[in-house]
């Protein structure tokens, strides 16, 4: 059996090497996982204490059985409408609301045009991802309940019991309304966890970097406009929100666009849309480029990348465009981002192999897109410079098939003759 | 964003610190072992677009069950066992994965398929053929095979990751090897790969 085993080792090694072609995607996945883990890392659970005393043997055995059952595998299960639910199955409530019913009595009702999935199940709770749309939650609260929801860059930790949640990834708009009990919310613009209590509604606009809190309890303060946490400031102690002047009628005031944070956020975008990309970069840098990226949607991230490229900041280009591909994996602008990442790698001393992978990614995702011809030509250049002669020749053949008179046709022919 | 005061210490100290609620230690757990966990999951499944979710699930599960780790010095094999379990769950759920819809329009599940890139196409085609064959193996055999031959773990480590005895993992590997070799002999590009390093001899 030795020789076949050596052959298997050879194949296995080659397979592992072949998977290195997905290095950019794998790195991006590691980064996403790292951010999520550091943001959401749960505390370790305490082991249940075993009380030993002057019990009889039957009582001691009963305690042993209880101990074993507490350390057993999670037993939470759920149904989607009338069907058994499974972790990671995508649930799309497109025309009618859909109810998720959990075995402890907890229910989530997905509104129409909503997509979500159950990320994981634990013994006393679950983690649910709201991809887009809205849901109403009715969580059975016990001392051991462990429910959490994610919606884009936001997290909601459920401390009990009824609330509604919505997330629009296109507009970057998030809202949570607590009907009964309380939740703890954290994420983009909000920062570290803030408690929300019964009667309170929080609305966040990521592009505008703005929070609104309203309260429909008649006896309490009506509403507040909350400044997003700045780098040098701290949250009020205990996470309590400062009430505004009380008024008779609770209401939600519209966003105040005159705050300096909002004005600056709009300024870089305005400059970029006017074609003043270097000035746009300077303006974004003034408010913090990473903050600008965090608040940006896919279109804005592409603009930020372009602005950084013209400002001669390849590191910032990578920052903006990798975020675009990570946070908006299905956005069609991802192909353009991949092309630009390839250009940065090729033009600014990065890895030629990495550049080739990015150009190939752009081509694969949009083989007929506006950048396809340029990506196909650049792919030949990157492969040649990476020392992959065979790969460059294959790319050259493909190029001449599709673009026999293109700007890279002469290069392609030179490689084939 | 790296914490400004990174944790320093061996695995036993790391486990103690995490149990005490040290945030730097939790971050260090990820930094220290995420690359190995990622390689294991990717080598078992091939590249999967849900890799980030599986990585987070692995580490979150590790944190939740850390109090159950009897020997903190065995953190790494314990963590790899959790990673292997995550990968195995993904393999099992894949066979049942579906969109649940309340309209009847069709959706493309291509996001679960590994993508193949034009550059170095032969090497990637060979990789793809390896995973096509692996898809046909029973989950337990596939897991043992991938850990041994793609991830490169020694037999004892494969047994530990699969949470079975050495004898059981050897049996699973023997079955997987027989099936894989029989299938690979029918795939020209795999035969080429093998012949480029070794002469292929019929069994």
Coordinates of C-alpha atoms in Angstrom, one line a residue:
Chain A
X1 CA 0.0 0.0 0.0
X2 CA 3.0 2.3 0.3
X3 CA 3.1 3.6 -3.2
X4 CA -0.6 4.5 -3.5
X5 CA -0.3 6.3 -0.1
X6 CA 2.6 8.4 -1.5
X7 CA 0.5 9.2 -4.5
X8 CA -2.3 10.3 -2.2
X9 CA 0.1 12.5 -0.3
X10 CA 1.2 14.0 -3.6
X11 CA -2.4 14.7 -4.6
X12 CA -3.3 16.0 -1.2
X13 CA -0.3 18.4 -1.2
X14 CA -1.3 19.6 -4.7
X15 CA -4.9 20.1 -3.6
X16 CA -3.8 22.2 -0.7
X17 CA -1.6 24.3 -3.0
X18 CA -4.5 24.7 -5.4
X19 CA -6.6 26.2 -2.7
X20 CA -4.0 29.0 -2.3
X21 CA -5.6 30.5 -5.4
X22 CA -8.4 31.6 -3.1
X23 CA -6.0 33.4 -0.8
X24 CA -7.6 36.8 -1.2
X25 CA -11.0 35.4 -0.3
X26 CA -9.7 33.3 2.5
X27 CA -7.9 36.3 4.0
X28 CA -11.0 38.4 3.7
X29 CA -13.0 35.7 5.5
X30 CA -10.4 35.5 8.3
X31 CA -10.6 39.3 8.7
X32 CA -14.4 39.2 8.8
X33 CA -14.4 36.4 11.3
X34 CA -11.9 38.2 13.5
X35 CA -14.0 41.4 13.6
X36 CA -17.1 39.5 14.4
X37 CA -15.4 37.4 17.0
X38 CA -13.8 40.3 18.8
X39 CA -17.1 42.2 18.7
X40 CA -19.4 39.4 19.8
X41 CA -17.1 37.1 21.8
X42 CA -19.3 35.5 24.5
X43 CA -18.1 34.9 28.0
X44 CA -17.2 31.4 29.0
X45 CA -20.1 29.7 30.7
X46 CA -19.8 28.8 34.3
X47 CA -19.9 25.2 35.1
X48 CA -23.0 24.3 37.2
X49 CA -22.1 23.8 40.8
X50 CA -22.6 20.4 42.2
X51 CA -24.0 20.6 45.7
X52 CA -23.1 17.6 47.8
X53 CA -24.5 17.2 51.2
X54 CA -26.1 14.5 53.4
X55 CA -28.4 13.3 50.7
X56 CA -29.3 9.7 50.2
X57 CA -28.0 7.7 47.3
X58 CA -31.1 8.3 45.2
X59 CA -30.8 12.1 45.7
X60 CA -27.1 11.9 44.8
X61 CA -27.9 10.0 41.6
X62 CA -30.6 12.5 40.7
X63 CA -28.1 15.3 41.1
X64 CA -25.7 13.4 38.8
X65 CA -28.3 13.0 36.2
X66 CA -29.1 16.7 36.4
X67 CA -25.4 17.6 36.1
X68 CA -25.0 15.4 33.0
X69 CA -28.1 16.8 31.4
X70 CA -26.9 20.4 32.0
X71 CA -23.7 19.6 30.1
X72 CA -25.5 17.8 27.3
X73 CA -25.6 19.0 23.7
X74 CA -28.0 21.9 23.0
X75 CA -31.6 20.9 22.7
X76 CA -33.2 24.0 21.2
X77 CA -35.0 23.3 18.0
X78 CA -37.3 25.4 15.8
X79 CA -39.8 25.4 13.0
X80 CA -40.2 27.7 10.1
X81 CA -44.0 28.0 9.6
X82 CA -44.9 24.3 9.8
X83 CA -41.6 22.8 8.7
X84 CA -38.6 21.8 10.9
X85 CA -36.0 24.5 10.7
X86 CA -32.3 23.9 10.2
X87 CA -29.3 26.1 11.1
X88 CA -27.9 28.1 8.2
X89 CA -30.9 27.5 6.0
X90 CA -31.8 30.7 4.3
X91 CA -35.4 31.8 5.1
X92 CA -37.1 34.2 2.7
X93 CA -40.5 35.6 3.6
X94 CA -41.3 37.2 0.3
X95 CA -45.0 37.5 -0.1
X96 CA -46.3 36.7 3.4
X97 CA -45.0 36.9 7.0
X98 CA -43.2 33.8 8.2
X99 CA -43.0 32.7 11.8
X100 CA -40.0 31.0 13.4
X101 CA -41.2 29.1 16.5
X102 CA -38.5 27.8 18.9
X103 CA -38.9 24.9 21.2
X104 CA -38.9 27.1 24.3
X105 CA -41.9 29.1 23.1
X106 CA -39.8 32.0 21.6
X107 CA -41.2 33.3 18.3
X108 CA -39.9 35.5 15.6
X109 CA -42.2 36.7 12.9
X110 CA -40.4 37.8 9.7
X111 CA -42.2 40.6 7.8
X112 CA -42.7 40.5 4.1
X113 CA -39.6 41.0 1.9
X114 CA -37.4 39.7 4.7
X115 CA -34.5 37.3 4.6
X116 CA -32.9 35.8 7.6
X117 CA -31.3 32.6 8.9
X118 CA -30.6 30.9 12.2
X119 CA -26.8 31.1 12.7
X120 CA -26.6 28.7 15.7
X121 CA -28.6 27.0 18.4
X122 CA -27.7 26.8 22.0
X123 CA -29.4 25.2 24.9
X124 CA -31.2 28.3 26.1
X125 CA -31.2 30.5 23.0
X126 CA -30.0 31.0 19.5
X127 CA -28.2 33.5 17.2
X128 CA -30.2 34.8 14.3
X129 CA -29.0 36.9 11.4
X130 CA -31.4 39.4 9.8
X131 CA -30.0 39.9 6.3
X132 CA -32.7 42.4 5.2
X133 CA -36.2 43.4 6.1
X134 CA -37.9 43.3 9.5
X135 CA -39.0 40.9 12.3
X136 CA -41.0 41.0 15.5
X137 CA -39.6 39.1 18.4
X138 CA -41.3 37.6 21.4
X139 CA -38.6 36.0 23.4
X140 CA -39.3 33.8 26.4
X141 CA -37.1 35.2 29.1
X142 CA -35.5 33.2 31.8
X143 CA -32.4 33.7 33.8
X144 CA -30.5 31.5 31.4
X145 CA -31.8 32.9 28.1
X146 CA -29.1 33.6 25.6
X147 CA -30.6 35.2 22.4
X148 CA -28.7 37.5 20.1
X149 CA -29.5 38.9 16.6
X150 CA -27.2 40.5 14.0
X151 CA -28.3 42.8 11.3
X152 CA -25.5 44.1 9.1
X153 CA -23.0 45.9 11.3
X154 CA -25.4 45.8 14.3
X155 CA -25.9 43.4 17.2
X156 CA -28.8 43.1 19.5
X157 CA -28.5 41.1 22.7
X158 CA -31.8 40.1 24.0
X159 CA -32.3 40.5 27.7
X160 CA -36.1 39.9 27.3
X161 CA -38.8 40.0 25.8
X162 CA -40.8 41.7 23.0
X163 CA -39.3 43.9 20.3
X164 CA -39.2 44.7 16.6
X165 CA -36.1 45.0 14.4
X166 CA -35.5 46.2 10.9
X167 CA -32.4 46.5 8.7
X168 CA -32.1 47.9 5.1
X169 CA -28.7 47.2 3.8
X170 CA -29.2 49.3 0.7
X171 CA -30.0 52.5 2.7
X172 CA -27.9 51.6 5.7
X173 CA -30.9 52.1 8.0
X174 CA -31.4 50.1 11.2
X175 CA -34.1 50.4 13.8
X176 CA -35.2 48.6 16.9
X177 CA -38.3 49.2 19.0
X178 CA -38.7 47.6 22.4
X179 CA -42.3 46.8 23.3
X180 CA -41.6 44.9 26.5
X181 CA -38.5 44.3 28.6
X182 CA -35.1 45.4 27.3
X183 CA -32.4 44.7 24.8
X184 CA -28.8 45.8 24.4
X185 CA -27.7 47.2 21.0
X186 CA -24.2 47.8 19.7
X187 CA -22.6 48.3 16.3
X188 CA -21.9 51.0 13.7
X189 CA -22.5 54.5 14.8
X190 CA -23.9 53.3 18.1
X191 CA -20.5 52.0 19.4
X192 CA -20.5 49.8 22.5
X193 CA -23.6 48.3 24.0
X194 CA -26.5 50.7 24.9
X195 CA -29.5 49.4 26.7
X196 CA -33.0 50.0 25.2
X197 CA -36.0 49.7 27.4
X198 CA -39.7 49.2 27.0
X199 CA -41.2 52.0 24.9
X200 CA -38.0 53.1 23.4
X201 CA -37.2 53.1 19.6
X202 CA -33.7 53.6 18.2
X203 CA -33.2 54.5 14.5
X204 CA -29.7 54.6 13.0
X205 CA -28.6 55.9 9.7
X206 CA -25.2 54.6 8.8
X207 CA -24.5 56.9 5.8
X208 CA -25.6 60.0 7.8
X209 CA -23.8 58.8 10.9
X210 CA -26.9 59.6 13.0
X211 CA -28.9 58.1 15.8
X212 CA -32.4 58.9 16.9
X213 CA -34.0 57.8 20.0
X214 CA -37.7 58.2 20.8
X215 CA -39.8 57.1 23.8
X216 CA -43.5 56.6 23.7
X217 CA -43.9 56.4 27.5
X218 CA -46.1 59.4 28.3
X219 CA -44.6 60.0 31.8
X220 CA -41.0 59.9 30.6
X221 CA -38.9 62.1 28.5
X222 CA -40.1 62.2 24.9
X223 CA -37.1 62.0 22.6
X224 CA -33.5 62.6 22.2
X225 CA -31.1 63.2 19.5
X226 CA -28.0 61.3 20.3
X227 CA -24.6 62.2 19.0
X228 CA -22.7 59.1 17.8
X229 CA -19.7 58.4 20.1
X230 CA -16.7 60.4 19.0
X231 CA -13.2 59.1 19.4
X232 CA -12.4 61.1 22.5
X233 CA -15.7 61.0 24.3
X234 CA -17.1 58.3 26.5
X235 CA -20.6 57.0 26.8
X236 CA -22.6 58.4 29.8
X237 CA -22.0 56.2 32.8
X238 CA -24.1 53.0 32.8
X239 CA -25.0 53.6 29.2
X240 CA -28.0 55.7 30.2
X241 CA -29.2 58.1 27.6
X242 CA -29.6 61.8 28.4
X243 CA -33.3 62.8 28.1
X244 CA -34.1 65.9 26.1
X245 CA -36.7 68.4 27.4
X246 CA -39.9 66.7 28.1
X247 CA -42.9 67.5 25.9
X248 CA -46.5 66.3 25.9
X249 CA -46.4 64.5 22.6
X250 CA -43.7 61.9 21.9
X251 CA -42.3 62.2 18.5
X252 CA -39.3 61.4 16.3
X253 CA -37.5 64.4 15.2
X254 CA -35.8 64.3 11.8
X255 CA -32.1 64.0 11.5
X256 CA -30.1 67.2 12.2
X257 CA -27.9 67.5 9.2
X258 CA -26.0 70.5 10.7
X259 CA -23.8 68.5 13.1
X260 CA -20.2 68.7 12.1
X261 CA -19.9 64.9 11.7
X262 CA -22.8 64.7 9.2
X263 CA -21.6 67.8 7.3
X264 CA -18.1 66.3 6.9
X265 CA -19.5 62.9 5.9
X266 CA -21.5 64.6 3.1
X267 CA -18.6 66.9 2.1
X268 CA -16.3 64.2 0.9
X269 CA -19.1 62.5 -1.0
X270 CA -20.1 65.8 -2.6
X271 CA -16.5 66.4 -3.7
X272 CA -16.2 62.9 -5.1
X273 CA -19.4 63.2 -7.1
X274 CA -18.1 66.4 -8.5
X275 CA -15.0 64.6 -9.7
X276 CA -12.7 66.3 -7.2
X277 CA -11.3 63.0 -5.9
X278 CA -8.1 64.3 -4.3
X279 CA -10.1 66.8 -2.3
X280 CA -12.6 64.1 -1.5
X281 CA -9.9 61.9 -0.1
X282 CA -8.5 64.8 2.0
X283 CA -12.0 65.5 3.3
X284 CA -12.6 61.8 4.2
X285 CA -9.2 61.6 5.8
X286 CA -10.1 64.6 8.0
X287 CA -13.0 62.8 9.6
X288 CA -11.1 59.5 9.7
X289 CA -10.9 57.4 6.6
X290 CA -11.8 54.2 8.5
X291 CA -14.8 55.9 10.0
X292 CA -15.8 57.1 6.5
X293 CA -15.5 53.5 5.3
X294 CA -17.4 52.1 8.2
X295 CA -20.4 54.4 7.4
X296 CA -20.2 53.9 3.7
X297 CA -22.4 51.8 1.5
X298 CA -21.1 49.9 -1.5
X299 CA -21.2 52.8 -3.9
X300 CA -19.5 55.1 -1.4
X301 CA -16.7 52.5 -0.7
X302 CA -16.0 52.4 -4.4
X303 CA -15.8 56.2 -4.5
X304 CA -13.5 56.2 -1.4
X305 CA -11.3 53.6 -3.1
X306 CA -11.0 55.7 -6.2
X307 CA -10.3 58.8 -4.2
X308 CA -7.6 57.1 -2.3
X309 CA -6.1 55.8 -5.5
X310 CA -5.8 59.2 -7.0
X311 CA -4.4 60.5 -3.7
X312 CA -1.6 57.9 -4.0
X313 CA -2.7 55.9 -1.0
X314 CA -2.8 52.2 -2.1
X315 CA -3.2 51.1 1.6
X316 CA -6.4 53.1 1.8
X317 CA -7.6 51.8 -1.5
X318 CA -7.2 48.2 -0.2
X319 CA -9.0 49.2 3.0
X320 CA -12.0 50.6 1.2
X321 CA -12.3 48.0 -1.5
X322 CA -11.8 44.9 0.7
X323 CA -14.5 46.3 3.0
X324 CA -16.8 46.6 0.0
X325 CA -16.2 43.0 -1.0
X326 CA -16.5 41.7 2.5
X327 CA -19.6 43.7 3.6
X328 CA -21.5 43.6 0.3
X329 CA -20.5 40.2 -1.2
X330 CA -23.4 40.2 -3.7
X331 CA -23.0 43.8 -4.8
X332 CA -22.2 44.0 -8.6
X333 CA -19.6 46.7 -7.8
X334 CA -17.5 44.0 -6.2
X335 CA -16.1 43.1 -9.7
X336 CA -15.0 46.7 -10.2
X337 CA -13.4 46.6 -6.7
X338 CA -11.6 43.4 -7.6
X339 CA -10.2 45.1 -10.8
X340 CA -9.0 48.1 -8.8
X341 CA -7.4 45.9 -6.2
X342 CA -5.6 44.1 -9.0
X343 CA -4.3 47.4 -10.3
X344 CA -3.1 48.5 -6.9
X345 CA -1.2 45.2 -6.4
X346 CA 0.3 45.4 -9.9
X347 CA 1.1 49.2 -10.0
X348 CA 2.3 49.7 -6.4
X349 CA 4.7 46.9 -5.8
X350 CA 2.3 44.3 -4.5
X351 CA 2.3 40.6 -5.4
X352 CA 1.9 40.0 -9.1
X353 CA 0.2 36.7 -8.3
X354 CA -2.2 38.5 -6.1
X355 CA -2.8 41.1 -8.9
X356 CA -3.5 38.2 -11.4
X357 CA -6.0 36.6 -9.0
X358 CA -7.8 39.9 -8.6
X359 CA -8.0 40.5 -12.3
X360 CA -9.3 36.9 -12.8
X361 CA -11.8 37.4 -10.0
X362 CA -13.1 40.6 -11.7
X363 CA -13.4 38.7 -15.0
X364 CA -15.1 35.7 -13.4
X365 CA -17.7 37.9 -11.6
X366 CA -18.5 40.1 -14.6
X367 CA -17.2 38.4 -17.8
X368 CA -19.1 40.9 -19.9
X369 CA -18.7 44.0 -17.8
X370 CA -17.3 47.3 -18.7
X371 CA -13.9 46.4 -17.3
X372 CA -13.7 42.9 -18.7
X373 CA -11.4 43.7 -21.6
X374 CA -9.0 45.7 -19.5
X375 CA -9.0 43.0 -16.8
X376 CA -8.3 40.3 -19.4
X377 CA -5.4 42.3 -20.7
X378 CA -4.0 43.1 -17.3
X379 CA -4.3 39.5 -16.4
X380 CA -1.8 38.6 -19.2
X381 CA 0.6 41.2 -17.9
X382 CA 0.3 40.1 -14.3
X383 CA 0.8 36.4 -15.1
X384 CA 3.8 37.2 -17.2
X385 CA 5.4 39.3 -14.5
X386 CA 4.6 36.6 -11.9
X387 CA 6.6 34.2 -14.0
X388 CA 3.7 32.0 -14.9
X389 CA 4.4 31.7 -18.6
X390 CA 1.9 28.9 -19.2
X391 CA -0.8 30.9 -17.5
X392 CA 0.0 34.0 -19.4
X393 CA -0.2 32.1 -22.7
X394 CA -3.6 30.7 -21.8
X395 CA -4.8 34.2 -20.9
X396 CA -3.4 35.5 -24.1
X397 CA -5.3 32.9 -26.1
X398 CA -8.5 33.8 -24.3
X399 CA -7.9 37.5 -24.9
X400 CA -7.4 37.1 -28.6
X401 CA -10.5 35.0 -28.8
X402 CA -12.6 37.8 -27.4
X403 CA -10.6 41.0 -28.2
X404 CA -8.5 40.3 -31.4
X405 CA -8.1 44.1 -31.9
X406 CA -7.9 45.1 -28.3
X407 CA -5.1 47.2 -26.7
X408 CA -3.4 44.1 -25.4
X409 CA -3.7 42.1 -28.6
X410 CA -0.1 42.8 -29.7
X411 CA 1.2 41.7 -26.3
X412 CA -0.9 38.6 -26.5
X413 CA 0.3 37.7 -29.9
X414 CA 3.9 38.2 -28.9
X415 CA 3.5 35.6 -26.2
X416 CA 2.1 33.1 -28.6
X417 CA 4.6 33.3 -31.3
Chain B
X1 CA -7.9 46.2 15.0
X2 CA -5.4 44.6 17.4
X3 CA -5.8 45.3 21.1
X4 CA -3.0 47.5 22.4
X5 CA -2.0 45.1 25.1
X6 CA -1.7 41.7 23.5
X7 CA -1.7 38.7 25.7
X8 CA 1.6 36.8 26.2
X9 CA 1.8 33.3 27.6
X10 CA 1.6 29.6 26.8
X11 CA -1.7 27.8 26.1
X12 CA -2.3 26.9 29.7
X13 CA -1.9 30.6 30.7
X14 CA -4.1 31.6 27.8
X15 CA -6.9 29.3 28.9
X16 CA -6.7 30.5 32.5
X17 CA -6.8 34.1 31.4
X18 CA -9.8 33.5 29.1
X19 CA -11.7 31.8 31.9
X20 CA -10.9 34.8 34.1
X21 CA -12.6 37.1 31.5
X22 CA -9.4 38.6 30.0
X23 CA -10.4 40.3 26.8
X24 CA -6.8 40.3 25.4
X25 CA -6.6 36.6 26.0
X26 CA -9.8 36.0 24.0
X27 CA -8.4 38.0 21.1
X28 CA -5.1 36.1 21.4
X29 CA -7.0 32.8 21.1
X30 CA -8.2 33.9 17.7
X31 CA -4.9 35.4 16.5
X32 CA -3.0 32.3 17.6
X33 CA -5.1 29.6 16.1
X34 CA -7.4 31.1 13.5
X35 CA -5.0 30.5 10.6
X36 CA -4.7 26.8 11.5
X37 CA -8.5 26.5 12.0
X38 CA -9.1 28.2 8.7
X39 CA -6.7 25.9 6.9
X40 CA -8.4 22.8 8.4
X41 CA -11.9 23.9 7.5
X42 CA -10.8 24.9 4.0
X43 CA -8.9 21.7 3.4
X44 CA -11.9 19.6 4.4
X45 CA -14.6 21.6 2.5
X46 CA -12.7 23.3 -0.3
X47 CA -13.1 27.0 -0.4
X48 CA -16.6 27.9 0.9
X49 CA -18.1 31.4 0.8
X50 CA -19.4 30.8 4.4
X51 CA -15.9 30.3 5.7
X52 CA -16.1 33.4 7.9
X53 CA -19.3 32.2 9.6
X54 CA -17.7 28.8 10.2
X55 CA -14.6 30.4 11.7
X56 CA -16.6 32.5 14.0
X57 CA -18.8 29.6 15.0
X58 CA -15.8 27.5 15.8
X59 CA -14.3 30.1 18.1
X60 CA -17.6 31.1 19.7
X61 CA -18.2 27.4 20.4
X62 CA -14.7 27.1 21.9
X63 CA -15.3 30.0 24.2
X64 CA -18.7 28.6 25.3
X65 CA -17.3 25.2 26.1
X66 CA -13.8 26.2 27.4
X67 CA -14.6 25.2 30.9
X68 CA -14.9 21.7 29.7
X69 CA -11.3 21.6 28.6
X70 CA -9.7 19.4 31.2
X71 CA -6.0 19.9 30.1
X72 CA -5.4 23.5 29.1
X73 CA -2.1 22.4 27.5
X74 CA -4.2 20.4 25.0
X75 CA -5.9 23.6 23.7
X76 CA -4.7 23.2 20.1
X77 CA -5.9 19.6 19.5
X78 CA -9.1 20.5 21.3
X79 CA -9.7 23.5 19.2
X80 CA -9.0 21.6 16.0
X81 CA -11.5 19.0 17.1
X82 CA -14.1 21.8 17.3
X83 CA -13.1 23.0 13.9
X84 CA -13.4 19.5 12.5
X85 CA -16.8 19.2 14.0
X86 CA -17.8 22.5 12.5
X87 CA -16.6 21.3 9.1
X88 CA -18.4 18.0 9.5
X89 CA -21.7 19.8 10.4
X90 CA -21.3 21.9 7.2
X91 CA -20.8 18.7 5.2
X92 CA -23.9 17.1 6.6
X93 CA -26.0 20.2 6.3
X94 CA -24.9 20.8 2.8
X95 CA -26.6 17.6 1.6
X96 CA -29.8 19.0 3.1
X97 CA -29.2 22.8 2.4
X98 CA -31.9 24.5 0.6
X99 CA -33.7 27.8 0.3
X100 CA -36.9 27.9 2.1
X101 CA -39.2 30.0 0.0
X102 CA -42.7 31.1 0.1
X103 CA -42.8 32.1 -3.5
X104 CA -41.9 29.6 -6.3
X105 CA -39.1 31.5 -8.1
X106 CA -35.8 29.7 -8.5
X107 CA -32.6 30.7 -6.7
X108 CA -29.0 29.8 -7.6
X109 CA -27.1 28.0 -4.9
X110 CA -23.8 28.6 -6.6
X111 CA -22.5 30.4 -3.6
X112 CA -21.7 27.0 -2.1
X113 CA -19.6 25.9 -5.0
X114 CA -15.9 26.5 -4.9
X115 CA -15.0 29.0 -7.6
X116 CA -12.3 28.2 -10.1
X117 CA -10.0 30.9 -11.5
X118 CA -8.5 31.0 -15.0
X119 CA -4.9 31.4 -13.9
X120 CA -3.0 28.2 -13.3
X121 CA -6.1 26.4 -14.6
X122 CA -4.7 23.0 -14.6
X123 CA -3.7 23.0 -11.0
X124 CA -7.1 24.3 -10.0
X125 CA -8.9 21.8 -12.2
X126 CA -6.9 19.1 -10.4
X127 CA -7.9 20.6 -7.1
X128 CA -11.5 20.7 -8.2
X129 CA -11.4 17.0 -9.3
X130 CA -10.0 16.0 -5.9
X131 CA -13.0 17.7 -4.2
X132 CA -15.5 16.2 -6.7
X133 CA -14.2 12.8 -5.6
X134 CA -14.3 13.8 -1.9
X135 CA -18.0 14.9 -2.3
X136 CA -18.8 11.2 -3.1
X137 CA -17.2 9.9 0.1
X138 CA -19.2 9.3 3.3
X139 CA -18.7 12.3 5.6
X140 CA -16.6 10.5 8.2
X141 CA -14.3 9.1 5.6
X142 CA -14.0 12.4 3.8
X143 CA -13.1 14.2 7.0
X144 CA -10.4 11.7 7.9
X145 CA -9.0 11.7 4.4
X146 CA -8.9 15.5 4.1
X147 CA -7.3 15.9 7.5
X148 CA -4.6 13.3 6.7
X149 CA -3.7 14.0 3.1
X150 CA -4.7 17.6 2.5
X151 CA -4.3 19.1 5.9
X152 CA -1.3 16.9 6.6
X153 CA -2.1 15.8 10.1
X154 CA -0.5 12.7 11.6
X155 CA -2.7 9.7 12.3
X156 CA -2.9 10.4 16.0
X157 CA -3.9 14.0 15.4
X158 CA -6.5 12.9 12.8
X159 CA -8.0 10.6 15.4
X160 CA -8.1 13.4 18.0
X161 CA -9.7 15.8 15.6
X162 CA -12.3 13.3 14.6
X163 CA -12.8 12.4 18.3
X164 CA -12.5 8.7 17.6
X165 CA -9.9 6.0 18.4
X166 CA -6.8 5.5 16.3
X167 CA -8.1 2.1 15.2
X168 CA -11.4 3.7 14.0
X169 CA -9.6 6.4 12.1
X170 CA -7.4 3.9 10.4
X171 CA -10.4 1.9 9.3
X172 CA -12.1 5.0 7.9
X173 CA -8.9 6.0 6.1
X174 CA -8.4 2.6 4.5
X175 CA -12.0 2.7 3.1
X176 CA -11.5 6.3 1.9
X177 CA -8.2 5.5 0.3
X178 CA -9.6 2.6 -1.6
X179 CA -12.5 4.6 -2.8
X180 CA -10.4 7.7 -3.7
X181 CA -7.7 5.7 -5.5
X182 CA -10.3 3.9 -7.6
X183 CA -12.0 7.1 -8.5
X184 CA -8.8 9.1 -9.2
X185 CA -7.5 6.5 -11.7
X186 CA -10.4 7.4 -13.9
X187 CA -9.6 11.1 -13.9
X188 CA -6.8 12.0 -16.4
X189 CA -5.8 15.2 -14.8
X190 CA -5.3 13.5 -11.5
X191 CA -3.3 10.7 -13.1
X192 CA -1.1 13.4 -14.7
X193 CA -0.6 15.1 -11.3
X194 CA 0.4 11.9 -9.7
X195 CA 2.7 10.8 -12.6
X196 CA 4.5 14.1 -12.5
X197 CA 5.8 13.1 -9.1
X198 CA 5.6 9.4 -9.0
X199 CA 5.1 6.6 -11.5
X200 CA 1.6 5.3 -11.3
X201 CA 1.3 1.6 -10.8
X202 CA -1.9 -0.4 -10.9
X203 CA -2.8 -2.0 -7.7

